[in-house]
Short mmCIF file of C-alpha atoms in Angstrom, two decimals:
data_model
loop_
_atom_site.label_atom_id
_atom_site.label_comp_id
_atom_site.label_asym_id
_atom_site.label_seq_id
_atom_site.Cartn_x
_atom_site.Cartn_y
_atom_site.Cartn_z
CA MET A 1 -91.37 15.38 -20.24
CA ALA A 2 -92.05 18.31 -22.90
CA PRO A 3 -88.82 18.77 -25.56
CA LYS A 4 -86.47 21.43 -24.68
CA SER A 5 -87.07 24.90 -26.51
CA VAL A 6 -84.26 25.50 -29.30
CA CYS A 7 -83.52 28.81 -29.59
CA LEU A 8 -83.39 30.26 -33.77
CA GLU A 9 -79.80 30.37 -35.50
CA VAL A 10 -77.47 32.59 -34.60
CA PRO A 11 -73.94 33.18 -36.60
CA GLU A 12 -71.59 30.86 -34.43
CA SER A 13 -68.26 31.46 -33.41
CA PRO A 14 -65.42 28.35 -33.48
CA VAL A 15 -65.50 27.03 -30.51
CA GLN A 16 -63.99 24.28 -28.59
CA GLU A 17 -65.89 21.45 -26.78
CA SER A 18 -64.45 20.68 -22.61
CA GLU A 19 -65.65 19.19 -20.54
CA ILE A 20 -65.25 19.07 -16.53
CA GLY A 21 -63.46 16.46 -14.87
CA PRO A 22 -65.09 14.89 -10.99
CA SER A 23 -62.52 16.60 -9.50
CA VAL A 24 -59.63 18.73 -9.87
CA SER A 25 -56.04 17.94 -7.57
CA ASN A 26 -55.29 21.59 -5.82
CA CYS A 27 -51.64 21.51 -5.98
CA SER A 28 -51.17 22.79 -2.09
CA GLU A 29 -52.50 19.76 -1.14
CA ILE A 30 -50.31 17.29 -2.22
CA GLU A 31 -48.41 15.34 0.45
CA PRO A 32 -44.30 16.35 -0.49
CA VAL A 33 -42.18 13.07 -1.42
CA ALA A 34 -38.53 11.79 -0.64
CA ALA A 35 -37.90 11.56 -4.43
CA LYS A 36 -36.57 14.22 -5.75
CA SER A 37 -37.74 12.74 -9.61
CA THR A 38 -41.57 12.62 -8.36
CA ALA A 39 -41.62 15.84 -6.66
CA LEU A 40 -41.24 17.65 -9.79
CA ALA A 41 -43.25 15.03 -11.89
CA THR A 42 -46.01 16.05 -9.47
CA GLY A 43 -45.24 19.68 -9.90
CA LYS A 44 -45.51 19.55 -13.66
CA GLN A 45 -48.47 17.65 -13.05
CA CYS A 46 -50.05 20.13 -11.40
CA ILE A 47 -48.88 23.14 -13.58
CA SER A 48 -50.90 21.28 -16.08
CA ALA A 49 -53.91 20.30 -14.13
CA ALA A 50 -54.09 24.32 -12.86
CA SER A 51 -53.45 25.50 -16.97
CA SER A 52 -55.97 23.09 -18.47
CA VAL A 53 -58.77 24.41 -15.64
CA HIS A 54 -57.98 28.17 -16.22
CA GLU A 55 -58.61 27.32 -20.20
CA LEU A 56 -62.56 25.52 -18.55
CA LEU A 57 -62.41 28.95 -17.16
CA GLU A 58 -62.42 31.05 -20.45
CA CYS A 59 -65.36 31.96 -22.19
CA PRO A 60 -66.01 30.84 -25.29
CA VAL A 61 -67.15 33.79 -27.19
CA CYS A 62 -65.08 36.34 -25.99
CA THR A 63 -62.41 34.59 -23.86
CA ASN A 64 -61.89 36.54 -21.60
CA SER A 65 -61.85 34.72 -17.78
CA MET A 66 -65.25 34.46 -16.66
CA TYR A 67 -65.98 35.28 -13.17
CA PRO A 68 -69.70 34.73 -10.71
CA PRO A 69 -72.56 34.46 -11.98
CA ILE A 70 -71.32 31.87 -14.63
CA HIS A 71 -73.64 30.44 -16.75
CA GLN A 72 -74.59 27.38 -18.45
CA CYS A 73 -76.91 25.59 -20.90
CA PRO A 74 -79.13 22.30 -20.19
CA ASN A 75 -76.10 20.91 -22.33
CA GLY A 76 -73.50 22.09 -19.72
CA HIS A 77 -71.26 24.34 -22.07
CA THR A 78 -70.49 27.45 -19.87
CA LEU A 79 -69.98 31.04 -21.08
CA CYS A 80 -70.28 34.43 -18.88
CA SER A 81 -72.76 37.00 -18.06
CA SER A 82 -71.86 39.95 -20.09
CA CYS A 83 -71.28 37.40 -23.47
CA LYS A 84 -75.65 35.26 -22.08
CA LEU A 85 -76.72 38.96 -23.35
CA ARG A 86 -75.27 39.25 -25.88
CA VAL A 87 -76.37 35.80 -27.49
CA HIS A 88 -79.72 36.52 -26.40
CA ASN A 89 -79.99 33.67 -23.95
CA CYS A 90 -78.87 31.22 -26.60
CA CYS A 91 -76.32 28.63 -26.05
CA PRO A 92 -73.47 29.82 -28.74
CA THR A 93 -72.42 25.86 -29.54
CA CYS A 94 -75.49 23.84 -29.50
CA ARG A 95 -78.74 26.70 -29.84
CA TYR A 96 -80.54 25.50 -26.41
CA GLU A 97 -82.17 28.12 -24.33
CA LEU A 98 -79.66 29.17 -21.69
CA GLY A 99 -82.38 29.65 -18.88
CA ASN A 100 -80.96 31.02 -15.61
CA ILE A 101 -78.24 27.86 -15.27
CA ARG A 102 -75.29 28.60 -13.40
CA CYS A 103 -71.95 26.70 -13.25
CA LEU A 104 -71.48 26.01 -9.58
CA ALA A 105 -69.30 23.25 -9.48
CA LEU A 106 -66.86 25.66 -11.78
CA GLU A 107 -67.46 28.34 -9.77
CA LYS A 108 -66.08 26.51 -6.72
CA VAL A 109 -63.09 25.19 -8.53
CA ALA A 110 -61.48 29.11 -9.18
CA GLU A 111 -61.78 29.45 -5.75
CA SER A 112 -58.62 26.67 -5.97
CA LEU A 113 -56.80 28.94 -8.67
CA GLU A 114 -53.27 30.68 -8.30
CA LEU A 115 -52.58 32.21 -11.26
CA PRO A 116 -49.08 34.80 -12.42
CA CYS A 117 -50.53 38.48 -14.03
CA LYS A 118 -51.51 38.09 -17.25
CA TYR A 119 -48.77 40.97 -17.12
CA GLN A 120 -46.20 38.68 -16.58
CA ASN A 121 -44.16 38.81 -19.84
CA LEU A 122 -44.41 43.07 -19.57
CA GLY A 123 -42.45 41.99 -15.76
CA CYS A 124 -44.75 41.23 -13.10
CA PRO A 125 -44.13 38.19 -11.05
CA ASP A 126 -46.85 37.62 -8.75
CA ILE A 127 -49.51 35.10 -8.46
CA PHE A 128 -52.33 35.68 -7.27
CA PRO A 129 -56.08 33.66 -6.61
CA TYR A 130 -58.34 33.42 -9.42
CA TYR A 131 -60.92 35.84 -7.84
CA SER A 132 -58.35 38.57 -6.68
CA LYS A 133 -56.55 38.54 -9.75
CA LEU A 134 -58.69 40.76 -12.05
CA LYS A 135 -58.89 43.63 -9.30
CA HIS A 136 -54.62 43.57 -9.44
CA GLU A 137 -54.42 43.62 -13.14
CA ALA A 138 -56.42 46.83 -13.37
CA GLN A 139 -53.41 48.40 -10.79
CA CYS A 140 -50.40 46.00 -11.42
CA THR A 141 -47.62 48.99 -12.10
CA PHE A 142 -46.15 46.32 -15.18
CA ARG A 143 -49.43 47.23 -17.12
CA PRO A 144 -49.39 49.22 -20.94
CA TYR A 145 -49.60 52.86 -20.69
CA ASN A 146 -52.36 54.65 -23.24
CA CYS A 147 -50.48 57.10 -25.30
CA PRO A 148 -50.63 60.35 -24.15
CA TYR A 149 -51.08 61.93 -27.22
CA ALA A 150 -54.55 64.52 -27.48
CA GLY A 151 -55.13 65.82 -30.67
CA SER A 152 -57.08 62.46 -31.41
CA GLU A 153 -58.03 59.01 -29.96
CA CYS A 154 -55.32 56.72 -30.30
CA SER A 155 -55.67 53.70 -29.62
CA ALA A 156 -52.20 52.60 -29.29
CA ALA A 157 -50.79 51.18 -26.23
CA GLY A 158 -47.10 49.66 -24.38
CA ASP A 159 -44.06 50.66 -21.95
CA ILE A 160 -42.65 53.96 -21.87
CA PRO A 161 -40.16 53.46 -24.79
CA THR A 162 -42.66 51.83 -26.84
CA LEU A 163 -44.61 54.76 -26.75
CA VAL A 164 -41.84 57.63 -26.99
CA SER A 165 -40.74 55.99 -30.58
CA HIS A 166 -44.52 56.13 -30.74
CA LEU A 167 -45.36 60.00 -30.30
CA ARG A 168 -41.78 60.24 -32.36
CA ASP A 169 -42.40 58.45 -34.98
CA ASP A 170 -46.42 58.94 -36.03
CA HIS A 171 -47.63 61.13 -34.33
CA LYS A 172 -44.26 63.32 -35.06
CA VAL A 173 -44.51 65.06 -32.05
CA ASP A 174 -41.64 67.46 -31.38
CA MET A 175 -38.84 66.47 -28.72
CA HIS A 176 -36.54 68.21 -26.28
CA ASN A 177 -34.04 67.11 -23.91
CA GLY A 178 -33.40 69.78 -21.40
CA CYS A 179 -35.80 70.88 -18.13
CA THR A 180 -36.77 74.43 -19.20
CA PHE A 181 -38.72 75.19 -22.45
CA ASN A 182 -40.16 78.30 -23.97
CA HIS A 183 -43.11 78.30 -26.30
CA ARG A 184 -45.12 80.16 -28.42
CA TYR A 185 -48.52 79.41 -29.15
CA VAL A 186 -49.80 81.63 -32.11
CA LYS A 187 -54.16 81.33 -33.44
CA SER A 188 -55.64 83.17 -36.06
CA ASN A 189 -58.73 84.16 -34.95
CA PRO A 190 -59.19 82.83 -31.78
CA GLN A 191 -62.59 84.46 -30.84
CA GLU A 192 -63.95 81.32 -33.18
CA VAL A 193 -61.67 79.31 -31.09
CA GLU A 194 -64.04 77.24 -28.74
CA ASN A 195 -61.92 74.13 -28.73
CA ALA A 196 -58.40 73.64 -29.68
CA THR A 197 -55.68 72.06 -29.11
CA TRP A 198 -52.12 72.02 -29.71
CA MET A 199 -49.28 69.55 -30.95
CA LEU A 200 -47.66 67.61 -27.68
CA THR A 201 -44.17 68.59 -26.90
CA VAL A 202 -41.64 66.12 -25.09
CA PHE A 203 -39.36 66.43 -22.62
CA ASN A 204 -36.26 64.48 -22.12
CA CYS A 205 -34.56 65.52 -18.65
CA PHE A 206 -33.92 63.36 -15.24
CA GLY A 207 -33.75 59.92 -17.60
CA GLN A 208 -37.60 60.56 -17.55
CA HIS A 209 -40.13 62.36 -20.53
CA PHE A 210 -42.52 64.86 -19.69
CA CYS A 211 -45.25 65.84 -21.84
CA LEU A 212 -46.15 69.20 -22.08
CA HIS A 213 -49.95 70.01 -23.18
CA PHE A 214 -51.32 73.72 -24.54
CA GLU A 215 -55.47 73.78 -25.54
CA ALA A 216 -58.51 75.69 -25.70
CA PHE A 217 -61.79 75.22 -24.43
CA GLN A 218 -65.03 75.70 -22.37
CA LEU A 219 -65.08 76.32 -18.77
CA GLY A 220 -68.69 76.96 -17.82
CA MET A 221 -69.55 79.84 -20.02
CA ALA A 222 -65.88 80.94 -20.14
CA PRO A 223 -63.36 80.37 -22.76
CA VAL A 224 -60.01 79.60 -21.39
CA TYR A 225 -56.21 78.38 -22.25
CA MET A 226 -54.92 76.02 -20.54
CA ALA A 227 -51.01 74.83 -19.64
CA PHE A 228 -50.29 71.96 -17.95
CA LEU A 229 -47.63 68.77 -17.70
CA ARG A 230 -47.84 65.32 -17.45
CA PHE A 231 -45.44 62.74 -16.75
CA MET A 232 -44.45 59.36 -18.52
CA GLY A 233 -44.60 56.95 -15.63
CA ASP A 234 -46.76 55.77 -12.79
CA ASP A 235 -47.74 58.73 -10.09
CA ASN A 236 -45.72 57.81 -7.17
CA GLU A 237 -43.22 58.36 -9.79
CA ALA A 238 -44.26 61.68 -10.96
CA LYS A 239 -44.43 63.06 -7.46
CA ASN A 240 -40.68 62.85 -7.33
CA PHE A 241 -41.35 65.91 -9.60
CA SER A 242 -42.49 69.92 -9.67
CA TYR A 243 -43.18 72.44 -12.93
CA SER A 244 -43.49 75.63 -13.42
CA LEU A 245 -45.09 77.55 -16.24
CA GLU A 246 -45.21 81.30 -16.53
CA VAL A 247 -46.90 83.50 -18.58
CA GLY A 248 -46.62 87.03 -19.12
CA ALA A 249 -46.67 90.65 -21.26
CA ASN A 250 -46.70 94.38 -20.41
CA GLY A 251 -45.57 94.35 -16.90
CA ARG A 252 -47.84 91.04 -15.98
CA LYS A 253 -47.78 88.10 -14.93
CA LEU A 254 -49.43 85.04 -14.03
CA ILE A 255 -46.99 81.72 -12.47
CA TRP A 256 -48.20 78.30 -11.91
CA GLN A 257 -46.50 75.88 -9.94
CA GLY A 258 -47.53 71.59 -9.40
CA VAL A 259 -47.07 68.14 -9.39
CA PRO A 260 -46.76 66.61 -12.92
CA ARG A 261 -49.74 63.96 -12.97
CA SER A 262 -49.33 60.54 -14.54
CA ILE A 263 -50.11 59.57 -18.31
CA ARG A 264 -52.38 57.41 -16.48
CA ASP A 265 -54.64 59.70 -15.45
CA SER A 266 -55.96 60.81 -18.96
CA HIS A 267 -55.75 64.13 -20.73
CA ARG A 268 -59.11 64.98 -20.29
CA LYS A 269 -59.15 63.93 -16.39
CA VAL A 270 -56.25 65.63 -16.28
CA ARG A 271 -58.29 69.11 -18.06
CA ASP A 272 -60.98 68.50 -16.53
CA SER A 273 -59.79 68.43 -12.42
CA HIS A 274 -57.28 72.50 -13.46
CA ASP A 275 -54.92 70.84 -12.74
CA GLY A 276 -52.96 73.91 -14.48
CA LEU A 277 -51.95 77.37 -15.80
CA ILE A 278 -55.41 78.26 -16.71
CA ILE A 279 -55.38 81.68 -18.80
CA GLN A 280 -58.46 83.67 -19.18
CA ARG A 281 -58.94 84.68 -23.16
CA ASN A 282 -59.42 87.90 -22.50
CA MET A 283 -56.20 87.98 -20.59
CA ALA A 284 -54.07 85.85 -23.07
CA LEU A 285 -55.61 88.24 -25.52
CA PHE A 286 -53.94 91.35 -23.46
CA PHE A 287 -50.43 89.18 -22.98
CA SER A 288 -50.40 89.06 -27.01
CA GLY A 289 -50.50 92.84 -26.61
CA GLY A 290 -51.34 94.82 -30.52
CA ASP A 291 -55.23 94.26 -31.53
CA ARG A 292 -56.17 91.67 -29.78
CA LYS A 293 -56.92 89.26 -33.05
CA GLU A 294 -54.61 87.34 -32.63
CA LEU A 295 -53.01 84.54 -29.95
CA LYS A 296 -49.32 84.67 -29.93
CA LEU A 297 -48.74 83.75 -25.89
CA ARG A 298 -45.48 83.46 -25.15
CA ILE A 299 -45.11 80.72 -22.54
CA THR A 300 -41.57 79.57 -20.14
CA GLY A 301 -41.47 76.95 -17.55
CA ARG A 302 -39.01 74.23 -16.23
CA ILE A 303 -39.37 70.72 -14.65
CA TRP A 304 -36.93 69.74 -11.08
CA LYS A 305 -36.64 67.26 -9.28
CA GLU A 306 -37.43 67.07 -5.26
CA GLN A 307 -34.79 66.37 -2.92
#
């Protein structure tokens, strides 16, 4: 027999080896027993067995749960398909060439598992089959929200109270109570501005929080300004509210009315969908008055709850 091919050594992350036993008990298949204490003990054993199998399904490289295709080396060490590419087809545990061996037994075992959502500690009570869990978690209403601040690439995430504190303390945004607003946006040399973002404003009304955005960008070849409102919560809650924005001067007026977008939608996604009050630069400078060399826009608006 030809010797096994061995790859050059690659950096190794700490890995704990685990071996799959000959069989795994399925909790749903255990027959009910009369003695309450015996049933309780059996239930604990099932939970323990499920937890052990779940540990086997954790990729030793990225520590994420593995989904088909699950790969293994000739010595039985497993890893996910994404990490197989990252380690250049070399097993990070024993250094042997991975090849194209699939761990079909582990994939089959995963089908029997039911696991809680990874956002269980944030309040999600649901349990899902292993292969349905990932899809649910991508849309789970208990998953953390990303920071809605648009002035920088902020990686903060959390629930709404956490993000409100984060915006106030870390980004120093303007915080207001009430459902009406009257804001003035000023910019010198607006002709030189291609992209600009003004300070975010957060409103607290109806027991909810809303983010008012205002910025300049290119819409095709035309420079424009845009104002829009986002709701700090999920889309199904955002639909319970409406808002209006108004800008004008010299007897002219532009009015926008719409539904605030959830912060589940990124700031850029909302902006690129043009879902807000859009003002052409020439019109904005006309509203600003004077010699049109400085942007001085006053935007008023209100938020209300639909009946």
